[in-house]
Coordinates of C-alpha atoms and ligand atoms in Angstrom, one line a residue:
Chain A
M1 CA -11.0 -14.2 16.4
S2 CA -14.3 -13.2 14.8
S3 CA -15.9 -15.5 12.3
R4 CA -16.8 -12.8 9.9
S5 CA -16.4 -13.8 6.3
D6 CA -13.8 -12.3 4.0
L7 CA -16.4 -10.2 2.3
E8 CA -17.8 -9.0 5.6
L9 CA -14.4 -7.9 6.6
V10 CA -13.9 -6.0 3.3
A11 CA -17.3 -4.3 3.9
D12 CA -16.2 -3.4 7.4
F13 CA -13.0 -1.9 6.1
Q14 CA -14.8 0.1 3.4
N15 CA -17.0 1.5 6.2
G16 CA -14.0 2.8 8.0
K17 CA -13.1 0.0 10.4
E18 CA -9.3 -0.2 10.2
A19 CA -9.2 -3.3 12.4
A20 CA -10.8 -5.3 9.6
F21 CA -7.7 -4.9 7.6
N22 CA -5.5 -6.3 10.4
E23 CA -7.9 -9.3 10.6
L24 CA -7.5 -10.0 6.9
V25 CA -3.7 -9.8 7.3
V26 CA -3.7 -12.3 10.1
R27 CA -6.0 -14.6 8.2
Y28 CA -3.9 -14.7 5.1
Q29 CA -0.3 -13.8 6.1
E30 CA 1.0 -17.3 6.4
K31 CA -0.5 -18.5 3.1
I32 CA 0.9 -15.4 1.3
Y33 CA 4.3 -15.8 3.0
W34 CA 4.7 -19.3 1.8
V35 CA 3.7 -18.5 -1.8
A36 CA 6.2 -15.6 -1.8
R37 CA 8.8 -17.8 -0.2
R38 CA 8.5 -20.4 -2.9
F39 CA 9.1 -17.8 -5.5
M40 CA 11.8 -15.9 -3.7
S41 CA 13.6 -18.7 -1.9
D42 CA 15.1 -16.6 0.8
H43 CA 13.2 -15.3 3.8
D44 CA 14.1 -11.6 3.6
A45 CA 13.0 -11.3 0.0
A46 CA 9.8 -13.2 0.8
D47 CA 9.1 -10.9 3.7
D48 CA 9.5 -7.9 1.5
V49 CA 7.0 -9.3 -0.9
V50 CA 4.5 -10.0 1.9
Q51 CA 4.7 -6.4 3.1
E52 CA 4.3 -5.1 -0.4
V53 CA 1.3 -7.4 -1.0
F54 CA -0.5 -6.0 2.0
V55 CA 0.3 -2.4 1.2
K56 CA -1.3 -3.1 -2.2
V57 CA -4.2 -4.9 -0.6
Y58 CA -4.8 -1.9 1.7
D59 CA -5.1 0.4 -1.3
G60 CA -7.1 -2.1 -3.3
L61 CA -9.6 -2.9 -0.6
K62 CA -11.2 0.6 -1.0
N63 CA -12.3 -0.3 -4.5
F64 CA -12.7 -4.1 -4.1
R65 CA -16.0 -5.1 -5.7
G66 CA -15.8 -8.8 -5.3
E67 CA -15.5 -9.7 -8.9
S68 CA -13.3 -12.5 -7.7
G69 CA -13.0 -13.9 -4.2
V70 CA -10.8 -12.1 -1.7
Y71 CA -8.6 -15.2 -1.6
T72 CA -8.2 -15.3 -5.4
W73 CA -7.4 -11.7 -5.5
L74 CA -4.8 -12.0 -2.7
Y75 CA -3.1 -14.8 -4.5
R76 CA -3.1 -12.9 -7.8
I77 CA -1.4 -9.9 -6.1
T78 CA 1.1 -12.1 -4.5
V79 CA 2.1 -13.8 -7.7
N80 CA 2.4 -10.5 -9.5
I81 CA 4.5 -8.9 -6.9
S82 CA 6.7 -11.9 -6.5
L83 CA 7.3 -12.0 -10.3
N84 CA 8.1 -8.3 -10.3
A85 CA 10.4 -8.8 -7.4
L86 CA 12.2 -11.5 -9.3
R87 CA 12.7 -9.3 -12.3
R88 CA 14.1 -6.5 -10.1
Q89 CA 16.4 -9.0 -8.4
K90 CA 17.6 -10.1 -11.8
L91 CA 18.4 -6.5 -12.8
R92 CA 19.9 -5.6 -9.5
D93 CA 22.1 -8.7 -9.5
F94 CA 23.3 -7.8 -12.9
F95 CA 24.2 -4.2 -12.1
R96 CA 25.1 -4.7 -8.5
I97 CA 23.2 -1.6 -7.6
D98 CA 23.6 -2.8 -4.0
E99 CA 27.2 -1.8 -4.1
V100 CA 26.0 1.8 -3.6
F101 CA 24.3 0.7 -0.4
E102 CA 27.0 -1.4 1.2
V103 CA 27.0 0.5 4.5
R104 CA 23.3 0.5 4.9
E105 CA 23.0 -3.3 4.3
E106 CA 25.6 -4.1 7.0
A107 CA 23.7 -2.0 9.5
S108 CA 20.4 -3.6 8.9
E109 CA 21.3 -7.2 8.7
G110 CA 21.5 -9.5 11.8
P111 CA 23.7 -12.5 12.0
D112 CA 20.8 -14.9 11.6
E113 CA 19.7 -13.4 8.3
R114 CA 23.2 -13.7 7.0
V115 CA 23.4 -17.4 7.7
E116 CA 20.0 -17.9 6.0
Q117 CA 21.2 -16.1 2.9
Q118 CA 24.1 -18.4 2.7
E119 CA 21.8 -21.4 2.7
Q120 CA 22.8 -23.7 -0.1
R121 CA 20.6 -23.3 -3.0
T122 CA 19.4 -26.6 -4.2
L123 CA 19.5 -27.7 -7.9
I124 CA 15.8 -27.8 -8.1
E125 CA 15.5 -24.2 -6.9
K126 CA 17.9 -23.2 -9.7
A127 CA 15.8 -25.2 -12.1
I128 CA 12.6 -23.5 -11.0
E129 CA 14.3 -20.1 -11.2
L130 CA 15.0 -20.7 -14.9
L131 CA 11.4 -21.4 -15.8
P132 CA 9.4 -18.8 -17.7
E133 CA 7.2 -16.7 -15.4
K134 CA 3.9 -18.4 -16.1
Q135 CA 5.3 -21.9 -15.7
K136 CA 6.9 -20.8 -12.5
A137 CA 3.7 -19.5 -11.2
V138 CA 1.7 -22.6 -12.1
F139 CA 4.4 -24.8 -10.5
V140 CA 4.3 -22.9 -7.2
L141 CA 0.5 -22.8 -7.0
R142 CA -0.2 -26.3 -8.1
Y143 CA 2.7 -28.3 -6.7
Y144 CA 3.4 -26.4 -3.5
E145 CA 0.1 -24.9 -2.8
E146 CA -1.9 -27.8 -4.3
L147 CA -4.6 -25.5 -5.5
P148 CA -7.2 -26.9 -7.9
Y149 CA -6.7 -25.9 -11.6
E150 CA -9.9 -23.9 -11.6
E151 CA -8.6 -21.7 -8.8
I152 CA -5.2 -21.2 -10.4
A153 CA -7.0 -20.3 -13.6
G154 CA -8.9 -17.6 -11.7
I155 CA -5.7 -16.3 -10.0
L156 CA -3.7 -16.2 -13.2
K157 CA -6.6 -15.2 -15.4
T158 CA -6.0 -18.0 -17.9
S159 CA -7.7 -21.2 -19.1
V160 CA -7.5 -24.6 -17.4
G161 CA -6.3 -26.3 -20.5
G162 CA -3.4 -23.8 -20.9
L163 CA -2.5 -24.2 -17.3
K164 CA -2.2 -28.0 -17.5
A165 CA 0.1 -27.7 -20.5
N166 CA 2.1 -25.0 -18.6
Y167 CA 2.4 -27.3 -15.6
F168 CA 3.5 -30.2 -17.7
H169 CA 6.2 -28.2 -19.5
A170 CA 7.4 -26.7 -16.2
V171 CA 7.8 -30.1 -14.5
K172 CA 9.4 -31.6 -17.6
K173 CA 11.9 -28.8 -17.9
I174 CA 12.9 -29.1 -14.3
G175 CA 13.3 -32.9 -14.8
E176 CA 15.5 -32.3 -17.9
Y177 CA 17.6 -29.8 -16.0
L178 CA 18.1 -32.1 -13.1
K179 CA 19.1 -34.9 -15.4
R180 CA 21.6 -32.8 -17.2
A181 CA 23.0 -31.6 -13.9
H182 CA 23.3 -35.1 -12.6
G183 CA 24.9 -36.2 -15.9
T184 CA 22.3 -38.9 -16.6
R185 CA 21.4 -37.7 -20.0
Chain B
M1 CA -7.1 -39.9 -26.4
G2 CA -4.4 -37.7 -28.0
H3 CA -1.1 -37.4 -26.2
A4 CA -1.4 -37.7 -22.5
D5 CA 1.2 -35.0 -21.6
I6 CA -1.1 -32.7 -19.8
Y7 CA -2.2 -35.5 -17.4
L8 CA 1.3 -36.8 -16.7
V9 CA 2.1 -34.6 -13.7
D10 CA -1.2 -35.4 -12.0
Y11 CA -0.7 -39.0 -12.9
V12 CA 2.7 -39.1 -11.2
T13 CA 1.4 -37.2 -8.1
G14 CA -1.6 -39.5 -7.8
K15 CA -4.2 -36.7 -8.5
L16 CA -6.0 -38.4 -11.4
E17 CA -9.4 -40.0 -11.0
P18 CA -9.3 -43.8 -11.6
E19 CA -11.0 -43.7 -15.0
L20 CA -8.6 -41.1 -16.5
R21 CA -5.7 -42.9 -14.8
L22 CA -6.5 -46.1 -16.8
R23 CA -6.7 -44.2 -20.0
V24 CA -3.4 -42.5 -19.4
E25 CA -1.8 -45.9 -18.6
A26 CA -3.2 -47.4 -21.8
H27 CA -1.8 -44.5 -23.8
L28 CA 1.6 -44.8 -22.2
R29 CA 2.0 -48.4 -23.2
D30 CA 2.2 -47.4 -26.9
C31 CA 3.5 -43.9 -26.9
L32 CA 7.3 -43.3 -26.7
K33 CA 6.9 -39.5 -26.6
C34 CA 4.7 -39.7 -23.5
Q35 CA 6.9 -42.3 -21.9
Q36 CA 9.8 -39.9 -22.2
G37 CA 7.7 -37.1 -20.8
L38 CA 6.7 -39.4 -17.9
E39 CA 10.4 -40.1 -17.2
D40 CA 11.3 -36.4 -17.0
V41 CA 8.3 -35.6 -14.9
S42 CA 9.0 -38.5 -12.5
Y43 CA 12.6 -37.4 -12.2
T44 CA 11.5 -34.0 -11.0
F45 CA 9.3 -35.4 -8.3
Q46 CA 12.1 -37.5 -6.9
Y47 CA 13.7 -34.2 -6.0
A48 CA 10.9 -31.7 -5.7
G49 CA 9.8 -33.2 -2.4
K50 CA 13.2 -32.5 -0.9
V51 CA 13.0 -28.8 -1.0
Q52 CA 12.4 -27.7 2.6
H53 CA 12.6 -24.0 3.4
S54 CA 13.3 -23.2 7.0
T55 CA 10.3 -21.9 8.9
P56 CA 10.6 -18.3 10.0
A57 CA 11.0 -17.5 13.6
S58 CA 7.7 -17.7 15.6
Q59 CA 7.5 -14.0 16.2
Y60 CA 7.9 -13.2 12.5
F61 CA 4.2 -13.4 11.7
S62 CA 3.3 -10.9 14.5
S63 CA 5.7 -8.5 13.0
I64 CA 3.9 -8.2 9.7
I65 CA 1.1 -5.8 10.6
P66 CA 3.4 -3.3 12.3
H67 CA 5.8 -3.4 9.3
V68 CA 3.0 -3.0 6.8
R69 CA 1.5 -0.1 8.8
E70 CA 5.0 1.5 8.9
R71 CA 5.2 1.2 5.1
L72 CA 1.8 2.7 4.7
E73 CA 2.8 5.7 6.7
N74 CA 6.2 6.3 5.2
R75 CA 5.2 6.1 1.6
T76 CA 2.9 9.0 1.8
Q77 CA 6.0 11.2 2.4
W78 CA 7.8 9.9 -0.7
S79 CA 6.5 9.3 -4.1
W80 CA 8.5 8.9 -7.3
T81 CA 6.1 10.6 -9.6
D82 CA 6.1 13.8 -7.6
N83 CA 9.8 14.0 -7.5
P84 CA 11.8 15.9 -10.1
V85 CA 14.6 13.5 -9.6
F86 CA 12.5 10.9 -11.4
S87 CA 12.8 12.4 -14.8
K88 CA 16.5 12.9 -14.3
L89 CA 17.0 9.3 -13.4
A90 CA 14.7 7.7 -16.0
L91 CA 17.1 8.1 -18.9
P92 CA 20.2 6.6 -17.3
L93 CA 18.1 3.8 -15.9
G94 CA 16.5 3.3 -19.3
A95 CA 19.9 3.3 -20.8
A96 CA 21.0 0.8 -18.2
A97 CA 18.1 -1.4 -19.2
V98 CA 19.3 -1.3 -22.8
A99 CA 22.9 -2.0 -21.7
L100 CA 21.7 -4.9 -19.7
A101 CA 19.9 -6.3 -22.8
L102 CA 23.0 -5.7 -24.9
L103 CA 25.3 -7.4 -22.4
M104 CA 23.0 -10.4 -21.9
N105 CA 22.9 -10.6 -25.7
I106 CA 26.6 -10.4 -26.2
A107 CA 27.2 -13.0 -23.5
Q108 CA 25.4 -15.5 -25.6
F109 CA 27.9 -15.1 -28.3
G110 CA 31.0 -14.6 -26.2
P111 CA 34.3 -15.8 -27.6
A112 CA 34.1 -18.8 -25.4
N113 CA 31.2 -20.2 -27.5
G114 CA 33.1 -19.7 -30.7
S115 CA 32.3 -16.1 -31.8
V116 CA 29.8 -15.6 -34.6
N117 CA 28.8 -12.1 -33.7
P118 CA 31.1 -9.5 -35.1
L119 CA 30.4 -7.3 -32.1
S120 CA 31.6 -9.8 -29.5
P121 CA 35.3 -8.9 -29.7
I122 CA 34.4 -5.3 -29.3
F123 CA 32.2 -5.9 -26.3
Y124 CA 34.1 -8.7 -24.7
G125 CA 35.3 -7.7 -21.2
I126 CA 33.4 -4.5 -21.1
E127 CA 31.7 -3.7 -17.8
P128 CA 28.0 -2.9 -17.6
E129 CA 28.8 0.6 -16.5
D130 CA 30.8 1.3 -19.6
V131 CA 27.9 0.3 -21.8
V132 CA 25.6 2.5 -19.8
D133 CA 28.0 5.4 -20.5
M134 CA 28.1 4.5 -24.1
V135 CA 24.4 4.3 -24.5
V136 CA 23.9 7.6 -22.7
E137 CA 26.4 9.2 -25.1
E138 CA 24.6 7.8 -28.0
S139 CA 21.2 9.1 -26.8
P140 CA 19.9 12.4 -28.2
P141 CA 21.2 15.4 -26.2
T142 CA 17.7 17.0 -26.2
P143 CA 15.2 16.2 -23.5
W144 CA 13.9 12.7 -24.0
T145 CA 10.4 12.8 -25.4
T146 CA 8.0 9.9 -25.2
R147 CA 4.6 9.2 -26.4
Q148 CA 2.3 10.1 -23.5
T149 CA 1.4 6.6 -22.7
Q150 CA 4.9 5.4 -22.8
D151 CA 7.2 4.9 -19.9
V152 CA 10.6 6.4 -20.3
A153 CA 12.6 3.3 -19.7
Q154 CA 10.4 1.4 -22.1
A155 CA 10.8 4.1 -24.6
V156 CA 14.6 4.0 -24.5
V157 CA 14.5 0.2 -24.8
G158 CA 11.9 0.3 -27.5
D159 CA 13.7 3.1 -29.5
H160 CA 17.0 1.3 -29.5
L161 CA 15.4 -1.9 -30.4
T162 CA 13.4 -0.5 -33.3
R163 CA 16.4 1.4 -34.6
G164 CA 18.3 -1.7 -34.0
H165 CA 21.8 -0.3 -34.9
F166 CA 23.7 -2.9 -33.1
L167 CA 21.2 -5.5 -32.1
Q168 CA 19.8 -6.8 -35.3
D169 CA 22.5 -9.4 -36.0
A170 CA 22.6 -10.7 -32.5
L171 CA 18.9 -10.8 -31.9
T172 CA 18.2 -14.5 -32.1
L173 CA 15.0 -16.3 -31.1
D174 CA 16.7 -17.3 -27.9
V175 CA 17.2 -13.8 -26.9
Q176 CA 14.0 -12.2 -28.1
P177 CA 11.8 -13.3 -25.2
Y178 CA 14.2 -11.5 -22.9
F179 CA 13.7 -8.3 -24.7
Y180 CA 10.0 -8.6 -24.5
E181 CA 10.3 -9.1 -20.8
L182 CA 12.6 -6.1 -20.5
S183 CA 10.2 -3.9 -22.3
T184 CA 7.6 -4.7 -19.7
I185 CA 9.6 -3.3 -16.8
S186 CA 8.8 0.3 -16.2
S187 CA 11.1 2.9 -14.7
Q188 CA 8.9 2.9 -11.7
Q189 CA 9.2 -0.8 -11.2
L190 CA 13.0 -0.3 -11.4
L191 CA 12.9 2.5 -8.9
Q192 CA 10.1 1.7 -6.5
N193 CA 12.5 -0.2 -4.3
F194 CA 14.6 2.8 -3.4
D195 CA 13.9 5.3 -0.8
E196 CA 15.0 8.9 -0.9
A197 CA 18.4 8.4 0.7
Q198 CA 19.2 5.6 -1.8
V199 CA 18.2 7.7 -4.7
E200 CA 20.5 10.5 -3.4
A201 CA 23.3 7.9 -3.4
I202 CA 22.6 6.8 -6.9
L203 CA 22.3 10.4 -8.1
K204 CA 25.6 11.2 -6.5
K205 CA 27.3 8.3 -8.2
L206 CA 25.8 9.2 -11.6
E207 CA 26.8 12.8 -11.1
E208 CA 30.4 11.8 -10.3
R209 CA 30.4 9.8 -13.5
G210 CA 29.1 12.8 -15.4
T211 CA 26.0 10.9 -16.5
L212 CA 23.6 13.5 -15.4
Ligands
ZN1 ZN1 1.6 -39.7 -26.3

């Protein structure tokens, strides 16, 4: 492992060193995976997001000028791609486009993955799923990732005050949902 | 201080500095609204801690680079925008997006809820595919023209929304945000998940149905 900074790796990549990209992937893949997993809930969907993120990063690196930190930029791409993936999932679920691809799915899916997909979705995951996108993003970044508000504001390009309000509304809505589901209100 | 709502989550999760913490506590003593907020927030955190996702297999992380490289190589062979199929599919998919909006909308007023929408009885029990057909039939037979900056799917959604034949009555405040969300999804976003073989399969299905 080299101890080159993120920006040095970006510069290396821009100067034609492909290996610098791999090093950035290794450096951030776990963080990105877990953010994606919080959004997507299941492993396969999260894996898909991770790959899409790094493809986008690969393209973006050529023009990366460092207006924000590499880390902020990566998180922003991850949030955007996760939210897009959730929208597509919603549409697909509705139209069951997958029906067309039944054969293909069976072929590519191992037994382990199938078990994972059947994992019981918890109430709280369903509650999070129902949140508006921005609240969902703030909840993932603040509660699970424990990022400071200032960093989240940079990632989501929004104000700290607005974020705090979003976070409160997100958590409150989840609480209300859980209470209703548990029949305590 | 005004209401303490924006501090409540950090208060419950122990992330407030002591001075602010005391001010929040003082406010909470007298404010019913914030007390209620605190109760909901606390309720969430009784459960939020319990969400544990299984950790991926140890070899998973070493598979990411090869998979990403594979994607980078494959995609150069296949691009939506270069493909003539794109313009053929855009209309049915745009129509599908409208149909989705319609159905989501109708569902809100389904007979189960005590029907107020005069369209509900007409749409009740209709499958998404039927609505897609209907919308395609309703669409102009001439090539679909869009303003240059406009995505085709968005244009279809937008056009139907602005003409608003059937949506006006049912378009309530609850449903509106959903439409705005829909209108932000581009055809390409809808399509970028599919590879060439999958597109062939969709096309075939659409052709069989006479949609194309
Ligand atoms: Zn108050």
